Short mmCIF file of C-alpha atoms in Angstrom, two decimals:
data_model
loop_
_atom_site.label_atom_id
_atom_site.label_comp_id
_atom_site.label_asym_id
_atom_site.label_seq_id
_atom_site.Cartn_x
_atom_site.Cartn_y
_atom_site.Cartn_z
CA MET A 1 0.00 0.00 0.00
CA LYS A 2 1.37 3.37 -1.02
CA SER A 3 1.88 6.10 1.55
CA PHE A 4 -0.02 9.33 1.75
CA SER A 5 2.30 12.31 1.60
CA SER A 6 2.07 16.04 1.25
CA PRO A 7 4.41 17.93 -1.13
CA SER A 8 5.17 20.45 1.59
CA ASN A 9 5.57 17.89 4.34
CA SER A 10 7.69 14.76 4.19
CA SER A 11 5.87 13.06 7.06
CA THR A 12 3.78 10.04 6.18
CA ILE A 13 0.09 10.07 6.95
CA THR A 14 -1.39 6.70 7.78
CA GLY A 15 -4.91 7.06 6.41
CA PHE A 16 -7.87 9.18 5.42
CA ILE A 17 -10.55 11.17 7.23
CA LEU A 18 -14.16 10.31 6.43
CA LEU A 19 -16.22 13.41 7.19
CA GLY A 20 -19.47 11.46 7.17
CA PHE A 21 -22.29 13.65 8.53
CA PRO A 22 -20.55 16.42 10.48
CA GLY A 23 -22.40 18.22 13.24
CA PRO A 24 -22.55 18.89 16.99
CA ARG A 25 -21.88 16.05 19.43
CA GLU A 26 -25.57 15.73 20.25
CA GLU A 27 -26.47 15.23 16.58
CA GLN A 28 -23.71 12.64 16.21
CA ILE A 29 -25.09 10.63 19.15
CA LEU A 30 -28.62 10.88 17.74
CA LEU A 31 -27.42 9.62 14.34
CA PHE A 32 -25.53 6.82 16.08
CA VAL A 33 -28.71 5.65 17.81
CA LEU A 34 -30.76 5.99 14.61
CA PHE A 35 -28.38 4.02 12.37
CA SER A 36 -27.69 1.45 15.08
CA THR A 37 -31.43 0.75 15.14
CA VAL A 38 -31.60 0.57 11.33
CA TYR A 39 -28.61 -1.78 11.26
CA LEU A 40 -30.06 -4.13 13.88
CA LEU A 41 -33.45 -4.20 12.13
CA THR A 42 -31.71 -4.98 8.82
CA LEU A 43 -29.80 -7.87 10.37
CA MET A 44 -32.96 -9.20 12.04
CA GLY A 45 -35.14 -8.85 8.93
CA ASN A 46 -32.74 -10.50 6.50
CA GLY A 47 -31.68 -13.07 9.09
CA SER A 48 -35.33 -14.05 9.62
CA ILE A 49 -35.77 -14.69 5.89
CA ILE A 50 -32.64 -16.89 5.83
CA CYS A 51 -33.86 -18.89 8.84
CA ALA A 52 -37.40 -19.22 7.47
CA VAL A 53 -36.13 -20.59 4.16
CA HIS A 54 -33.72 -22.94 5.93
CA TRP A 55 -36.27 -24.46 8.32
CA ASP A 56 -39.40 -24.54 6.14
CA GLN A 57 -39.23 -27.45 3.68
CA ARG A 58 -41.89 -25.85 1.47
CA LEU A 59 -39.48 -23.00 0.70
CA HIS A 60 -36.69 -25.26 -0.54
CA THR A 61 -37.28 -24.13 -4.12
CA PRO A 62 -34.99 -22.12 -6.44
CA MET A 63 -36.94 -18.88 -5.93
CA TYR A 64 -36.58 -18.96 -2.14
CA LEU A 65 -33.02 -20.30 -2.20
CA LEU A 66 -32.09 -17.30 -4.34
CA LEU A 67 -33.95 -15.05 -1.91
CA ALA A 68 -32.07 -16.53 1.07
CA ASN A 69 -28.73 -15.92 -0.64
CA PHE A 70 -29.85 -12.41 -1.54
CA SER A 71 -30.73 -11.72 2.11
CA PHE A 72 -27.36 -13.10 3.20
CA LEU A 73 -25.68 -10.74 0.73
CA GLU A 74 -27.71 -7.80 2.06
CA ILE A 75 -26.43 -8.47 5.58
CA TRP A 76 -22.82 -8.21 4.43
CA TYR A 77 -23.56 -5.31 2.08
CA VAL A 78 -24.85 -3.13 4.91
CA THR A 79 -22.08 -4.40 7.20
CA SER A 80 -19.44 -3.13 4.76
CA THR A 81 -20.36 0.48 5.60
CA VAL A 82 -22.55 0.91 8.68
CA PRO A 83 -20.25 -0.34 11.50
CA ASN A 84 -17.49 2.03 10.39
CA MET A 85 -20.04 4.84 10.04
CA LEU A 86 -21.28 4.17 13.58
CA ALA A 87 -17.71 4.27 14.91
CA ASN A 88 -17.17 7.61 13.16
CA PHE A 89 -20.22 9.13 14.85
CA LEU A 90 -18.50 8.61 18.21
CA SER A 91 -14.99 9.43 16.98
CA ASP A 92 -13.29 12.79 17.25
CA THR A 93 -10.77 12.09 14.47
CA LYS A 94 -13.06 10.18 12.03
CA ALA A 95 -9.93 8.53 10.66
CA ILE A 96 -9.79 5.34 8.62
CA SER A 97 -6.56 3.51 7.77
CA PHE A 98 -5.36 2.91 4.22
CA SER A 99 -6.04 -0.81 4.46
CA GLY A 100 -9.43 -0.18 6.07
CA CYS A 101 -10.40 2.31 3.38
CA PHE A 102 -9.51 0.07 0.45
CA LEU A 103 -11.00 -3.02 2.06
CA GLN A 104 -14.26 -1.11 2.51
CA PHE A 105 -13.99 0.12 -1.08
CA TYR A 106 -13.48 -3.46 -2.34
CA PHE A 107 -16.22 -5.13 -0.31
CA PHE A 108 -18.79 -2.38 -0.85
CA PHE A 109 -18.46 -2.43 -4.64
CA SER A 110 -18.01 -6.20 -4.87
CA LEU A 111 -21.13 -6.86 -2.82
CA GLY A 112 -23.00 -4.20 -4.82
CA SER A 113 -21.98 -5.94 -8.06
CA ALA A 114 -23.04 -9.32 -6.66
CA GLU A 115 -26.42 -7.79 -5.77
CA CYS A 116 -26.93 -6.71 -9.39
CA PHE A 117 -26.10 -10.22 -10.61
CA PHE A 118 -28.50 -11.77 -8.07
CA LEU A 119 -31.30 -9.45 -9.18
CA ALA A 120 -30.70 -10.56 -12.78
CA VAL A 121 -30.75 -14.25 -11.83
CA MET A 122 -33.95 -13.74 -9.82
CA ALA A 123 -35.52 -12.07 -12.88
CA PHE A 124 -34.47 -15.08 -14.98
CA ASP A 125 -36.13 -17.38 -12.44
CA ARG A 126 -39.39 -15.39 -12.66
CA TYR A 127 -39.20 -15.43 -16.47
CA LEU A 128 -38.93 -19.23 -16.49
CA ALA A 129 -41.74 -19.62 -13.94
CA ILE A 130 -44.18 -17.48 -15.96
CA CYS A 131 -43.10 -17.92 -19.58
CA ARG A 132 -41.96 -21.56 -19.39
CA PRO A 133 -44.03 -23.03 -16.53
CA LEU A 134 -44.13 -26.59 -17.88
CA HIS A 135 -40.37 -26.69 -18.42
CA TYR A 136 -39.49 -24.78 -15.23
CA PRO A 137 -38.80 -27.85 -13.02
CA THR A 138 -36.49 -29.41 -15.62
CA ILE A 139 -34.63 -26.17 -16.43
CA MET A 140 -34.31 -24.51 -13.02
CA THR A 141 -32.94 -27.53 -11.19
CA ARG A 142 -31.20 -27.44 -7.82
CA ARG A 143 -27.90 -27.93 -9.65
CA LEU A 144 -28.45 -24.97 -12.01
CA CYS A 145 -29.62 -22.82 -9.11
CA THR A 146 -26.42 -23.61 -7.20
CA LYS A 147 -24.28 -22.78 -10.24
CA LEU A 148 -26.06 -19.44 -10.69
CA VAL A 149 -25.63 -18.56 -7.00
CA VAL A 150 -21.91 -19.39 -7.08
CA SER A 151 -21.48 -17.41 -10.32
CA CYS A 152 -23.08 -14.32 -8.73
CA TRP A 153 -20.71 -14.43 -5.76
CA VAL A 154 -17.58 -15.14 -7.85
CA LEU A 155 -18.32 -12.51 -10.52
CA GLY A 156 -19.14 -9.92 -7.88
CA PHE A 157 -15.87 -10.39 -6.00
CA LEU A 158 -13.64 -10.66 -9.08
CA TRP A 159 -14.97 -7.66 -10.98
CA PHE A 160 -13.32 -4.84 -9.02
CA LEU A 161 -10.28 -6.76 -7.77
CA VAL A 162 -7.72 -5.54 -10.34
CA PRO A 163 -8.86 -1.85 -10.49
CA ILE A 164 -8.84 -1.58 -6.69
CA ILE A 165 -5.38 -3.15 -6.42
CA ILE A 166 -4.06 -0.66 -9.00
CA ILE A 167 -5.66 2.36 -7.25
CA SER A 168 -4.36 1.22 -3.85
CA GLN A 169 -0.79 1.32 -5.18
CA MET A 170 -1.03 4.99 -6.20
CA SER A 171 0.41 7.85 -4.14
CA PHE A 172 -1.87 10.40 -2.52
CA CYS A 173 -1.02 14.04 -1.83
CA GLY A 174 -2.48 17.12 -0.21
CA SER A 175 -5.68 16.86 1.78
CA ARG A 176 -6.62 13.40 3.04
CA THR A 177 -10.23 14.38 3.74
CA ILE A 178 -13.04 12.46 2.00
CA ASP A 179 -16.38 14.25 2.18
CA HIS A 180 -18.39 11.02 2.40
CA PHE A 181 -19.26 8.31 4.91
CA LEU A 182 -17.44 5.63 2.86
CA CYS A 183 -14.37 5.30 0.66
CA ASP A 184 -15.83 6.20 -2.73
CA PRO A 185 -13.66 6.03 -5.90
CA GLY A 186 -14.38 9.61 -6.99
CA PRO A 187 -12.97 11.32 -3.87
CA LEU A 188 -10.09 8.82 -3.72
CA LEU A 189 -8.95 9.44 -7.28
CA ALA A 190 -9.19 13.19 -6.64
CA LEU A 191 -6.57 12.81 -3.88
CA THR A 192 -3.91 11.13 -6.05
CA CYS A 193 -0.62 13.01 -6.49
CA LYS A 194 -0.66 12.59 -10.25
CA ARG A 195 -3.56 12.15 -12.62
CA ALA A 196 -3.71 8.70 -14.19
CA PRO A 197 -6.08 8.98 -17.17
CA LEU A 198 -5.62 5.33 -18.15
CA ILE A 199 -6.57 4.04 -14.67
CA GLU A 200 -9.52 6.43 -14.50
CA LEU A 201 -10.65 5.23 -17.95
CA VAL A 202 -10.37 1.56 -16.95
CA PHE A 203 -12.30 2.16 -13.74
CA SER A 204 -14.98 4.32 -15.38
CA THR A 205 -15.40 1.61 -18.04
CA LEU A 206 -15.55 -1.38 -15.68
CA SER A 207 -17.65 0.23 -12.93
CA PRO A 208 -20.95 0.66 -14.82
CA LEU A 209 -20.94 -2.80 -16.44
CA PRO A 210 -22.18 -4.78 -13.38
CA LEU A 211 -25.01 -2.24 -13.19
CA VAL A 212 -25.88 -1.88 -16.87
CA ILE A 213 -25.64 -5.49 -18.10
CA PRO A 214 -27.86 -7.02 -15.36
CA PHE A 215 -30.27 -4.09 -15.67
CA LEU A 216 -30.73 -4.68 -19.41
CA PHE A 217 -31.17 -8.40 -18.73
CA ILE A 218 -33.81 -7.68 -16.07
CA MET A 219 -35.69 -5.31 -18.38
CA GLY A 220 -35.57 -7.85 -21.22
CA SER A 221 -36.87 -10.59 -18.92
CA TYR A 222 -39.79 -8.48 -17.76
CA VAL A 223 -40.71 -7.44 -21.30
CA LEU A 224 -41.11 -11.15 -22.11
CA VAL A 225 -42.99 -11.69 -18.83
CA LEU A 226 -45.35 -8.80 -19.62
CA LYS A 227 -46.06 -10.24 -23.09
CA ALA A 228 -46.82 -13.64 -21.56
CA VAL A 229 -49.06 -12.18 -18.86
CA LEU A 230 -51.07 -10.10 -21.35
CA LYS A 231 -51.91 -13.34 -23.18
CA VAL A 232 -53.47 -14.84 -20.05
CA PRO A 233 -57.26 -14.75 -20.63
CA SER A 234 -58.50 -14.40 -17.04
CA ALA A 235 -57.99 -11.36 -14.81
CA ALA A 236 -57.29 -13.64 -11.84
CA GLY A 237 -54.52 -15.37 -13.79
CA LYS A 238 -52.95 -12.04 -14.67
CA ARG A 239 -53.05 -10.88 -11.03
CA LYS A 240 -51.43 -14.12 -9.88
CA ALA A 241 -48.66 -13.81 -12.47
CA PHE A 242 -47.99 -10.17 -11.55
CA SER A 243 -48.00 -10.97 -7.84
CA THR A 244 -45.13 -13.43 -8.27
CA CYS A 245 -43.03 -10.63 -9.78
CA GLY A 246 -44.23 -7.72 -7.64
CA SER A 247 -41.73 -8.08 -4.81
CA HIS A 248 -38.77 -8.50 -7.12
CA LEU A 249 -39.81 -5.53 -9.25
CA ALA A 250 -40.18 -3.36 -6.14
CA VAL A 251 -36.67 -4.29 -4.96
CA VAL A 252 -35.20 -3.69 -8.42
CA SER A 253 -36.92 -0.29 -8.60
CA LEU A 254 -35.62 0.78 -5.18
CA PHE A 255 -32.06 -0.31 -5.82
CA TYR A 256 -31.61 0.71 -9.45
CA GLY A 257 -33.64 3.89 -9.07
CA SER A 258 -31.27 5.29 -6.46
CA VAL A 259 -28.11 3.88 -8.07
CA LEU A 260 -28.95 5.33 -11.48
CA VAL A 261 -29.61 8.73 -9.91
CA MET A 262 -26.16 8.52 -8.34
CA TYR A 263 -24.09 7.10 -11.20
CA GLY A 264 -26.26 7.84 -14.22
CA SER A 265 -24.94 11.39 -14.51
CA PRO A 266 -21.51 12.97 -13.97
CA THR A 267 -20.37 13.12 -10.34
CA SER A 268 -19.73 16.83 -10.65
CA GLU A 269 -23.47 17.40 -11.00
CA HIS A 270 -24.10 16.10 -7.49
CA GLU A 271 -23.34 18.07 -4.38
CA ALA A 272 -21.57 16.15 -1.64
CA GLY A 273 -24.70 16.16 0.53
CA MET A 274 -26.83 14.70 -2.25
CA GLN A 275 -24.21 12.02 -2.93
CA LYS A 276 -24.35 10.94 0.70
CA ILE A 277 -28.16 10.84 0.81
CA VAL A 278 -28.51 8.81 -2.40
CA THR A 279 -25.71 6.43 -1.38
CA LEU A 280 -27.33 6.09 2.03
CA PHE A 281 -30.61 5.12 0.39
CA TYR A 282 -29.32 2.23 -1.73
CA SER A 283 -26.64 1.03 0.68
CA VAL A 284 -28.52 1.24 4.01
CA LEU A 285 -32.25 1.78 3.56
CA THR A 286 -32.78 -0.65 0.68
CA PRO A 287 -31.38 -3.65 2.63
CA LEU A 288 -33.73 -2.65 5.46
CA LEU A 289 -36.81 -2.49 3.21
CA ASN A 290 -36.17 -5.66 1.18
CA PRO A 291 -37.29 -8.14 3.88
CA VAL A 292 -40.44 -6.06 4.48
CA ILE A 293 -41.26 -6.07 0.76
CA TYR A 294 -40.76 -9.82 0.35
CA SER A 295 -42.62 -10.77 3.53
CA LEU A 296 -45.61 -8.49 2.94
CA ARG A 297 -46.20 -9.47 -0.69
CA ASN A 298 -45.56 -13.21 -0.43
CA LYS A 299 -48.04 -15.46 1.38
CA ASP A 300 -45.69 -18.45 1.64
CA MET A 301 -42.91 -16.30 3.07
CA LYS A 302 -45.35 -14.64 5.48
CA LYS A 303 -46.52 -18.04 6.75
CA ALA A 304 -42.95 -19.31 7.08
CA LEU A 305 -41.89 -16.21 9.01
CA GLN A 306 -44.91 -16.51 11.33
CA LYS A 307 -44.03 -20.15 11.94
CA PHE A 308 -40.36 -19.34 12.54
CA LEU A 309 -41.15 -16.43 14.89
CA GLY A 310 -43.83 -18.47 16.66
CA THR A 311 -46.64 -15.99 16.05
#
């Protein structure tokens, strides 16, 4: 890991400062309590879905196995940012080490990429269930489901590995302050001693692909689903088909809506405060809302959760 040095000062600085949400001590404590509650609810909600799928034999189907893996991913996704953010609320220095910063950078973007791949696979599962119902059991086997799950995890964690290793070896000069609550690539690249257009080009090319490719696949899947549903003669049949996709579509809309607002236009167009709010939405609030969406709109999941919780 390269050191952080200032042209006017030969001393080595051992990390960065994450400004987070600056304010008086009282506000910091209030935010700590608020996000601690959100974090615990997120862990409990996603953990309940994992346990319900594990213990209820009726949910041992590809759709729910994908959902359990997705919930497991959400737990780690929110854990990649919130614990450090909570520590910063109570910290006077708000410092993060080089290794801590780049590890957070790697895990946050890797888990985010894996989430996009999982959403695409879940859309594929819904497409098969609605458009190819007779062939669904023979196509979406346990073996294929396992392969798809493993592929999502592997692709997610390999995608940003090389760019992050390259960026971590660069030298950083001047201010070490990052006006964000996490180590984001934009502020990090702005702190490098020397511009590296090639590295910036590689990163700006690779970064959108895990977002764009799965998104196009999801949209294509739902166009085919919509065509199939419109051919269903009865209104009840159409409602049933749409209900199987409703939860997934809601999650996709929440996640991609906020991500596209953030990364769909140049970073310079967003003020730092807006960047934090939008990032907060898709990285913290979306993992909190996902279990609520899936449990409220799915009768089988609702029954399994009631059985698991003993209510």
